[in-house]
mmCIF file of C-alpha atoms and ligand atoms in Angstrom:
data_model
loop_
_atom_site.group_PDB
_atom_site.id
_atom_site.type_symbol
_atom_site.label_atom_id
_atom_site.label_comp_id
_atom_site.label_asym_id
_atom_site.label_seq_id
_atom_site.Cartn_x
_atom_site.Cartn_y
_atom_site.Cartn_z
ATOM 1 C CA MET A 1 47.039 29.663 -56.471
ATOM 2 C CA SER A 2 44.337 27.622 -53.711
ATOM 3 C CA ILE A 3 43.896 29.154 -49.524
ATOM 4 C CA PRO A 4 44.868 26.924 -47.639
ATOM 5 C CA VAL A 5 42.156 26.290 -44.661
ATOM 6 C CA VAL A 6 42.118 24.509 -41.541
ATOM 7 C CA ILE A 7 38.305 23.935 -40.953
ATOM 8 C CA ASP A 8 37.379 23.655 -37.260
ATOM 9 C CA THR A 9 33.837 23.228 -36.728
ATOM 10 C CA ASP A 10 31.045 20.927 -34.754
ATOM 11 C CA PRO A 11 29.433 18.952 -37.046
ATOM 12 C CA GLY A 12 26.198 19.720 -37.449
ATOM 13 C CA VAL A 13 24.354 19.958 -40.526
ATOM 14 C CA ASP A 14 25.540 23.314 -41.757
ATOM 15 C CA ASP A 15 28.708 22.061 -40.854
ATOM 16 C CA ALA A 16 27.906 18.959 -42.760
ATOM 17 C CA LEU A 17 27.474 21.030 -45.999
ATOM 18 C CA ALA A 18 30.111 23.819 -44.899
ATOM 19 C CA LEU A 19 32.409 20.962 -45.148
ATOM 20 C CA ALA A 20 31.403 20.013 -48.780
ATOM 21 C CA LEU A 21 31.318 22.997 -50.281
ATOM 22 C CA ALA A 22 35.022 23.734 -49.194
ATOM 23 C CA LEU A 23 36.012 20.066 -50.312
ATOM 24 C CA ALA A 24 34.094 21.427 -53.473
ATOM 25 C CA SER A 25 35.981 24.758 -54.396
ATOM 26 C CA PRO A 26 39.033 24.179 -55.883
ATOM 27 C CA GLU A 27 39.507 27.944 -54.444
ATOM 28 C CA LEU A 28 40.822 26.763 -51.137
ATOM 29 C CA SER A 29 42.980 23.393 -50.181
ATOM 30 C CA VAL A 30 41.702 22.236 -46.710
ATOM 31 C CA ARG A 31 44.853 21.149 -44.725
ATOM 32 C CA ALA A 32 42.644 19.578 -41.783
ATOM 33 C CA VAL A 33 39.554 19.615 -40.124
ATOM 34 C CA THR A 34 39.516 20.054 -36.069
ATOM 35 C CA THR A 35 36.787 19.221 -33.667
ATOM 36 C CA VAL A 36 34.881 21.171 -31.103
ATOM 37 C CA ALA A 37 32.195 20.382 -29.100
ATOM 38 C CA GLY A 38 28.760 22.526 -29.555
ATOM 39 C CA ASN A 39 25.904 21.562 -31.569
ATOM 40 C CA VAL A 40 26.732 18.320 -30.164
ATOM 41 C CA ASP A 41 29.366 16.569 -27.685
ATOM 42 C CA LEU A 42 32.794 15.946 -29.091
ATOM 43 C CA THR A 43 32.619 12.456 -29.348
ATOM 44 C CA THR A 44 29.393 12.691 -31.573
ATOM 45 C CA GLY A 45 30.608 15.353 -33.452
ATOM 46 C CA THR A 46 34.125 14.212 -34.155
ATOM 47 C CA ALA A 47 32.813 10.571 -35.061
ATOM 48 C CA ASN A 48 30.447 12.659 -37.798
ATOM 49 C CA ALA A 49 33.855 14.161 -38.745
ATOM 50 C CA GLY A 50 34.866 10.924 -39.842
ATOM 51 C CA TYR A 51 32.334 9.812 -41.622
ATOM 52 C CA LEU A 52 31.660 13.002 -43.775
ATOM 53 C CA LEU A 53 35.243 12.836 -44.502
ATOM 54 C CA ARG A 54 34.608 9.280 -45.263
ATOM 55 C CA ILE A 55 32.170 10.151 -47.807
ATOM 56 C CA LEU A 56 33.267 13.423 -49.471
ATOM 57 C CA ALA A 57 36.061 13.498 -49.579
ATOM 58 C CA PRO A 58 37.794 9.864 -50.123
ATOM 59 C CA SER A 59 40.540 10.012 -52.471
ATOM 60 C CA THR A 60 42.348 12.226 -50.194
ATOM 61 C CA ALA A 61 43.435 11.970 -46.828
ATOM 62 C CA ILE A 62 42.540 15.250 -44.671
ATOM 63 C CA ARG A 63 44.217 15.807 -41.296
ATOM 64 C CA LEU A 64 41.387 14.679 -38.863
ATOM 65 C CA ALA A 65 42.217 15.748 -34.752
ATOM 66 C CA GLN A 66 39.349 16.113 -32.371
ATOM 67 C CA GLY A 67 39.884 18.972 -29.628
ATOM 68 C CA CYS A 68 37.996 20.408 -26.611
ATOM 69 C CA ALA A 69 34.960 18.879 -25.006
ATOM 70 C CA LYS A 70 33.582 21.451 -23.311
ATOM 71 C CA PRO A 71 34.025 25.428 -23.544
ATOM 72 C CA LEU A 72 36.894 27.544 -22.453
ATOM 73 C CA ALA A 73 34.775 28.237 -18.645
ATOM 74 C CA ARG A 74 31.987 26.834 -18.491
ATOM 75 C CA GLU A 75 29.722 23.833 -19.377
ATOM 76 C CA LEU A 76 28.557 22.333 -22.838
ATOM 77 C CA VAL A 77 25.627 23.331 -24.149
ATOM 78 C CA THR A 78 24.308 21.241 -27.307
ATOM 79 C CA ALA A 79 21.712 21.511 -29.781
ATOM 80 C CA GLU A 80 20.205 18.443 -30.615
ATOM 81 C CA GLU A 81 16.713 20.041 -31.180
ATOM 82 C CA VAL A 82 17.987 21.520 -34.472
ATOM 83 C CA HIS A 83 20.594 19.103 -35.891
ATOM 84 C CA GLY A 84 19.349 16.105 -34.288
ATOM 85 C CA SER A 85 21.149 13.432 -31.426
ATOM 86 C CA ASP A 86 23.350 12.557 -34.195
ATOM 87 C CA GLY A 87 23.871 16.023 -35.181
ATOM 88 C CA LEU A 88 23.084 15.149 -39.042
ATOM 89 C CA ALA A 89 19.259 15.199 -38.877
ATOM 90 C CA GLY A 90 19.182 11.354 -37.899
ATOM 91 C CA ILE A 91 20.654 10.398 -40.921
ATOM 92 C CA THR A 92 23.385 7.751 -39.810
ATOM 93 C CA GLY A 93 21.620 4.566 -38.893
ATOM 94 C CA HIS A 94 22.291 3.085 -35.782
ATOM 95 C CA GLU A 95 24.542 0.356 -36.628
ATOM 96 C CA ARG A 96 26.704 2.311 -38.336
ATOM 97 C CA TRP A 97 26.031 4.695 -35.956
ATOM 98 C CA ARG A 98 27.482 3.139 -32.978
ATOM 99 C CA ARG A 99 30.553 2.017 -35.041
ATOM 100 C CA SER A 100 32.723 5.348 -36.056
ATOM 101 C CA ARG A 101 31.507 6.330 -32.889
ATOM 102 C CA ALA A 102 33.453 3.850 -31.585
ATOM 103 C CA GLU A 103 36.097 4.685 -34.038
ATOM 104 C CA THR A 104 36.253 8.453 -31.988
ATOM 105 C CA ARG A 105 39.243 6.302 -29.904
ATOM 106 C CA ASP A 106 41.747 5.911 -32.619
ATOM 107 C CA ILE A 107 41.092 9.981 -33.423
ATOM 108 C CA PRO A 108 43.854 12.324 -32.505
ATOM 109 C CA ALA A 109 42.893 13.901 -29.304
ATOM 110 C CA ASP A 110 45.372 17.089 -30.397
ATOM 111 C CA ALA A 111 43.189 19.231 -32.868
ATOM 112 C CA VAL A 112 44.875 22.670 -31.110
ATOM 113 C CA ASP A 113 48.122 21.419 -31.678
ATOM 114 C CA ALA A 114 47.499 20.554 -34.999
ATOM 115 C CA ILE A 115 45.923 24.498 -35.442
ATOM 116 C CA VAL A 116 48.996 25.863 -34.531
ATOM 117 C CA GLU A 117 51.006 23.285 -36.676
ATOM 118 C CA GLU A 118 49.468 24.036 -40.114
ATOM 119 C CA VAL A 119 49.409 27.458 -38.969
ATOM 120 C CA GLU A 120 52.982 27.803 -38.287
ATOM 121 C CA ALA A 121 54.383 25.431 -40.681
ATOM 122 C CA SER A 122 52.809 26.546 -43.744
ATOM 123 C CA PRO A 123 54.501 28.618 -46.286
ATOM 124 C CA GLU A 124 51.429 30.203 -47.571
ATOM 125 C CA PRO A 125 49.399 31.973 -44.780
ATOM 126 C CA VAL A 126 47.160 29.702 -43.946
ATOM 127 C CA THR A 127 43.082 30.348 -43.167
ATOM 128 C CA VAL A 128 41.180 29.011 -39.896
ATOM 129 C CA ILE A 129 37.368 28.456 -40.582
ATOM 130 C CA ALA A 130 35.773 28.240 -37.476
ATOM 131 C CA LEU A 131 32.153 26.846 -37.910
ATOM 132 C CA GLY A 132 31.640 26.170 -34.050
ATOM 133 C CA PRO A 133 32.112 27.821 -30.483
ATOM 134 C CA LEU A 134 35.736 29.382 -30.925
ATOM 135 C CA THR A 135 36.972 27.160 -28.078
ATOM 136 C CA ASN A 136 39.421 25.072 -29.823
ATOM 137 C CA VAL A 137 40.477 28.313 -32.073
ATOM 138 C CA ALA A 138 41.172 30.306 -28.737
ATOM 139 C CA ALA A 139 42.852 27.723 -27.178
ATOM 140 C CA ALA A 140 45.247 27.638 -29.957
ATOM 141 C CA VAL A 141 45.960 31.994 -29.846
ATOM 142 C CA ARG A 142 46.358 31.020 -25.925
ATOM 143 C CA ARG A 143 49.392 28.414 -26.898
ATOM 144 C CA ASP A 144 51.071 30.272 -29.159
ATOM 145 C CA PRO A 145 50.503 33.861 -29.925
ATOM 146 C CA ALA A 146 52.765 34.697 -32.255
ATOM 147 C CA ALA A 147 52.594 31.560 -33.759
ATOM 148 C CA MET A 148 48.340 31.882 -34.938
ATOM 149 C CA ARG A 149 49.415 35.439 -36.076
ATOM 150 C CA ARG A 150 50.880 33.850 -39.122
ATOM 151 C CA ALA A 151 47.356 32.781 -40.124
ATOM 152 C CA GLY A 152 46.222 35.254 -43.136
ATOM 153 C CA ALA A 153 42.579 35.103 -41.306
ATOM 154 C CA ILE A 154 40.253 33.242 -38.799
ATOM 155 C CA VAL A 155 36.846 33.110 -40.798
ATOM 156 C CA VAL A 156 34.216 32.820 -38.458
ATOM 157 C CA MET A 157 30.293 32.186 -38.387
ATOM 158 C CA GLY A 158 29.217 32.873 -35.207
ATOM 159 C CA GLY A 159 26.856 36.859 -33.614
ATOM 160 C CA SER A 160 25.241 39.205 -34.416
ATOM 161 C CA LEU A 161 25.594 42.595 -35.138
ATOM 162 C CA HIS A 162 21.739 43.468 -35.180
ATOM 163 C CA ALA A 163 19.993 41.246 -36.079
ATOM 164 C CA ARG A 164 17.418 39.028 -33.473
ATOM 165 C CA GLY A 165 19.996 36.067 -31.508
ATOM 166 C CA ASN A 166 19.112 32.544 -32.600
ATOM 167 C CA VAL A 167 19.732 31.275 -28.407
ATOM 168 C CA THR A 168 18.783 34.260 -26.370
ATOM 169 C CA PRO A 169 17.692 37.878 -28.105
ATOM 170 C CA HIS A 170 21.112 38.647 -27.988
ATOM 171 C CA ALA A 171 23.130 36.038 -28.713
ATOM 172 C CA GLU A 172 23.766 33.717 -31.197
ATOM 173 C CA PHE A 173 24.764 29.741 -30.482
ATOM 174 C CA ASN A 174 28.461 29.266 -31.580
ATOM 175 C CA PHE A 175 28.951 32.509 -29.308
ATOM 176 C CA TYR A 176 26.576 31.693 -26.012
ATOM 177 C CA VAL A 177 27.887 28.382 -25.739
ATOM 178 C CA ASP A 178 31.920 30.180 -25.115
ATOM 179 C CA PRO A 179 31.729 33.949 -24.876
ATOM 180 C CA GLU A 180 34.973 34.173 -23.282
ATOM 181 C CA ALA A 181 36.648 31.998 -26.417
ATOM 182 C CA ALA A 182 35.044 34.371 -28.875
ATOM 183 C CA ASP A 183 36.068 37.461 -27.070
ATOM 184 C CA VAL A 184 39.857 35.725 -27.090
ATOM 185 C CA VAL A 185 39.600 34.977 -30.878
ATOM 186 C CA LEU A 186 38.828 38.571 -31.307
ATOM 187 C CA ALA A 187 41.273 40.163 -29.110
ATOM 188 C CA SER A 188 43.590 38.718 -30.766
ATOM 189 C CA GLY A 189 45.380 40.271 -33.286
ATOM 190 C CA VAL A 190 44.686 37.858 -35.492
ATOM 191 C CA PRO A 191 42.554 39.359 -39.294
ATOM 192 C CA VAL A 192 38.805 38.132 -38.047
ATOM 193 C CA VAL A 193 36.545 38.061 -40.236
ATOM 194 C CA VAL A 194 32.901 37.148 -38.822
ATOM 195 C CA THR A 195 29.524 36.060 -40.472
ATOM 196 C CA PRO A 196 26.527 36.653 -38.162
ATOM 197 C CA LEU A 197 23.159 36.083 -38.412
ATOM 198 C CA ASP A 198 22.283 39.848 -40.083
ATOM 199 C CA VAL A 199 23.558 37.609 -43.106
ATOM 200 C CA THR A 200 22.808 34.080 -42.098
ATOM 201 C CA HIS A 201 19.231 34.633 -41.443
ATOM 202 C CA GLN A 202 18.868 35.776 -45.668
ATOM 203 C CA LEU A 203 20.484 32.102 -46.776
ATOM 204 C CA ALA A 204 18.332 29.494 -46.703
ATOM 205 C CA VAL A 205 17.137 26.297 -48.740
ATOM 206 C CA SER A 206 13.378 26.043 -48.319
ATOM 207 C CA ASP A 207 12.140 23.837 -50.874
ATOM 208 C CA GLU A 208 12.863 20.643 -52.443
ATOM 209 C CA THR A 209 14.435 21.599 -55.598
ATOM 210 C CA VAL A 210 17.981 21.388 -53.631
ATOM 211 C CA GLU A 211 17.730 18.069 -52.323
ATOM 212 C CA SER A 212 16.130 16.385 -55.763
ATOM 213 C CA ARG A 213 19.108 17.806 -57.284
ATOM 214 C CA LEU A 214 21.560 16.317 -55.308
ATOM 215 C CA ALA A 215 19.788 13.060 -55.113
ATOM 216 C CA SER A 216 19.345 12.797 -58.458
ATOM 217 C CA LEU A 217 23.259 12.537 -59.074
ATOM 218 C CA ALA A 218 23.010 9.034 -58.775
ATOM 219 C CA ASP A 219 26.358 8.846 -56.612
ATOM 220 C CA SER A 220 26.713 8.551 -52.773
ATOM 221 C CA ARG A 221 27.820 11.718 -52.129
ATOM 222 C CA GLY A 222 24.942 13.684 -53.520
ATOM 223 C CA ALA A 223 22.429 11.324 -52.419
ATOM 224 C CA PHE A 224 24.160 11.229 -48.638
ATOM 225 C CA LEU A 225 23.932 15.516 -48.872
ATOM 226 C CA GLY A 226 20.567 15.412 -50.560
ATOM 227 C CA GLU A 227 18.775 13.083 -47.849
ATOM 228 C CA LEU A 228 21.050 15.371 -44.887
ATOM 229 C CA ILE A 229 18.895 18.337 -46.895
ATOM 230 C CA ARG A 230 15.672 16.414 -47.043
ATOM 231 C CA ARG A 231 15.719 15.337 -43.169
ATOM 232 C CA ALA A 232 16.862 18.815 -41.795
ATOM 233 C CA ARG A 233 14.089 20.698 -43.583
ATOM 234 C CA ALA A 234 11.610 17.870 -42.237
ATOM 235 C CA GLU A 235 9.583 19.966 -39.492
ATOM 236 C CA GLN A 236 11.146 18.124 -36.112
ATOM 237 C CA PHE A 237 14.457 20.326 -36.920
ATOM 238 C CA THR A 238 14.088 23.205 -38.218
ATOM 239 C CA GLY A 239 9.247 23.784 -37.079
ATOM 240 C CA ARG A 240 9.877 26.796 -39.485
ATOM 241 C CA GLY A 241 7.867 25.542 -42.306
ATOM 242 C CA GLY A 242 11.270 23.699 -43.611
ATOM 243 C CA LYS A 243 13.721 26.145 -43.649
ATOM 244 C CA LEU A 244 16.995 25.225 -43.585
ATOM 245 C CA LEU A 245 19.122 27.797 -43.135
ATOM 246 C CA LEU A 246 23.101 28.294 -44.413
ATOM 247 C CA HIS A 247 24.995 29.899 -41.863
ATOM 248 C CA ASP A 248 28.251 28.160 -42.129
ATOM 249 C CA PRO A 249 28.535 27.484 -45.188
ATOM 250 C CA ALA A 250 27.808 31.291 -45.651
ATOM 251 C CA ALA A 251 31.228 31.570 -43.876
ATOM 252 C CA VAL A 252 32.790 29.677 -46.445
ATOM 253 C CA GLY A 253 31.252 31.465 -49.077
ATOM 254 C CA THR A 254 33.030 35.011 -47.509
ATOM 255 C CA LEU A 255 36.681 33.923 -49.016
ATOM 256 C CA LEU A 256 35.276 32.558 -52.058
ATOM 257 C CA TRP A 257 32.270 34.865 -53.002
ATOM 258 C CA PRO A 258 33.700 37.918 -51.129
ATOM 259 C CA GLU A 259 32.465 40.413 -53.623
ATOM 260 C CA LEU A 260 28.790 38.903 -52.712
ATOM 261 C CA PHE A 261 29.156 40.360 -49.531
ATOM 262 C CA THR A 262 29.152 43.975 -47.479
ATOM 263 C CA MET A 263 31.471 44.433 -45.097
ATOM 264 C CA GLU A 264 32.072 46.911 -42.273
ATOM 265 C CA SER A 265 34.979 47.272 -40.396
ATOM 266 C CA HIS A 266 34.121 46.616 -36.491
ATOM 267 C CA PRO A 267 36.294 46.095 -33.193
ATOM 268 C CA LEU A 268 34.651 43.615 -31.257
ATOM 269 C CA THR A 269 34.039 42.364 -27.635
ATOM 270 C CA VAL A 270 31.599 39.449 -26.851
ATOM 271 C CA ASP A 271 30.088 39.183 -23.388
ATOM 272 C CA GLY A 272 30.597 36.954 -20.827
ATOM 273 C CA GLY A 273 29.185 35.989 -17.573
ATOM 274 C CA ASP A 274 25.602 34.542 -17.540
ATOM 275 C CA GLY A 275 23.060 37.296 -17.741
ATOM 276 C CA ASP A 276 20.727 38.337 -20.474
ATOM 277 C CA LEU A 277 23.418 39.773 -22.322
ATOM 278 C CA ARG A 278 25.578 36.410 -22.100
ATOM 279 C CA GLY A 279 27.157 35.750 -25.982
ATOM 280 C CA ALA A 280 26.152 38.979 -27.362
ATOM 281 C CA MET A 281 28.475 40.364 -29.415
ATOM 282 C CA ARG A 282 28.897 44.234 -29.586
ATOM 283 C CA SER A 283 30.760 46.738 -31.042
ATOM 284 C CA ALA A 284 33.965 48.185 -28.782
ATOM 285 C CA ALA A 285 33.631 51.722 -30.682
ATOM 286 C CA VAL A 286 31.473 52.022 -27.651
ATOM 287 C CA ASP A 287 33.262 50.752 -25.323
ATOM 288 C CA GLU A 288 36.340 52.163 -23.635
ATOM 289 C CA GLY A 289 39.099 50.922 -25.284
ATOM 290 C CA SER A 290 39.948 49.552 -28.206
ATOM 291 C CA ARG A 291 41.659 46.474 -30.752
ATOM 292 C CA MET A 292 42.060 45.373 -33.942
ATOM 293 C CA ALA A 293 39.111 45.593 -36.159
ATOM 294 C CA ALA A 294 36.994 42.271 -37.565
ATOM 295 C CA GLN A 295 35.687 42.708 -40.814
ATOM 296 C CA VAL A 296 31.809 41.586 -40.185
ATOM 297 C CA ALA A 297 29.445 41.018 -42.865
ATOM 298 C CA VAL A 298 26.361 43.376 -42.729
ATOM 299 C CA ASP A 299 24.609 42.619 -45.855
ATOM 300 C CA VAL A 300 24.668 40.099 -48.707
ATOM 301 C CA ALA A 301 23.686 39.222 -52.153
ATOM 302 C CA ALA A 302 21.464 37.052 -50.880
ATOM 303 C CA ASP A 303 20.011 34.959 -53.816
ATOM 304 C CA ALA A 304 23.286 34.507 -56.068
ATOM 305 C CA VAL A 305 25.457 33.087 -52.706
ATOM 306 C CA VAL A 306 22.204 30.721 -51.902
ATOM 307 C CA SER A 307 22.494 29.549 -56.003
ATOM 308 C CA ARG A 308 26.271 29.041 -56.098
ATOM 309 C CA ILE A 309 26.279 27.505 -52.902
ATOM 310 C CA VAL A 310 23.909 24.810 -54.312
ATOM 311 C CA GLU A 311 25.655 24.845 -58.055
ATOM 312 C CA ARG A 312 29.022 24.393 -56.112
ATOM 313 C CA LEU A 313 27.078 21.126 -53.756
ATOM 314 C CA VAL A 314 25.499 19.762 -57.262
ATOM 315 C CA ALA A 315 29.072 20.337 -59.566
ATOM 316 C CA GLY A 316 30.896 18.460 -56.127
ATOM 317 C CA GLY A 317 34.290 19.796 -57.390
ATOM 318 C CA GLY A 318 33.725 17.784 -60.967
ATOM 319 C CA PRO A 319 35.118 19.306 -64.079
ATOM 320 C CA GLY A 320 33.937 22.320 -65.467
HETATM 321 O O1 RIB B 401 24.479 29.841 -34.837
HETATM 322 C C1 RIB B 401 24.657 29.157 -35.740
HETATM 323 C C2 RIB B 401 25.711 28.201 -35.776
HETATM 324 O O2 RIB B 401 26.069 27.932 -34.568
HETATM 325 C C3 RIB B 401 26.171 27.259 -36.771
HETATM 326 O O3 RIB B 401 28.049 27.005 -36.985
HETATM 327 C C4 RIB B 401 25.177 25.762 -35.944
HETATM 328 O O4 RIB B 401 26.033 24.582 -37.261
HETATM 329 C C5 RIB B 401 25.544 25.933 -35.050
HETATM 330 O O5 RIB B 401 27.230 25.784 -34.635
HETATM 331 CA CA1 CA B 402 28.418 24.971 -36.668
#
């Protein structure tokens, strides 16, 4: 029996790889993709999601809805310097890109309702996979907390427990962009599984093997994924000698291969405000009061997870 999932995303290069991984995994049944502002603005991310679904899942109709254009209580911070101005390492040709942006006007703007509806309507518990700032998911929790408690889990890429942040020394991007939303989700009473930078910094594609294998598949999906990785590893995006970190695919990996991740149980809070600790994730065990503990990935069998992600992307969900 496959796990029904809703993927909330801010595509985003690693989001694109996570979506490809989820769609290539028979263990998961992708019911809906919802977009949120994060790496790029909502229109750009939504256009990317539509573009990705056309390339990655041409034979299945997957519900696509766009959500919040800015965080719950603050202005949007984006990450074009990491993902490119189009959010996909510049892979979209300008003309095609202009067209797909225009198409976003036809994409329903009911992502928050879509998340609640998919969770509430499913006979089997739906897992929400949150790959961007948690604005949409927090809004869904606020809109119908009882319905959202029917969710099997909320699987989150975000935060850092002991690792250095990637926006400030204390904060990871998704939690920095919308700390209030992250705290709402962690206090929701829904089981939360967090994949933080402590783990994702160990998971990288760092040479041309992967892009070559994907490009040699001689199909449009493989060619796209190979070119995306090749571009994303290029110096102007990573600035770290061609290392592409698999943040979002790692979160999907905790669903696919939980035995490869070391989990600890921590009640978690996320700092709001605008000080140095904005977006910092901390174990609430050291603070007054308590909340339902989240499962936090603190270590990983890195080589095994990277090779499984790569093999799944190359296999493309094909037979075998
Ligand atoms: O910090 C990494 C996270 O922020 C990833 O989800 C990446 O796509 C960005 O959204
Ligand atoms: Ca993301």
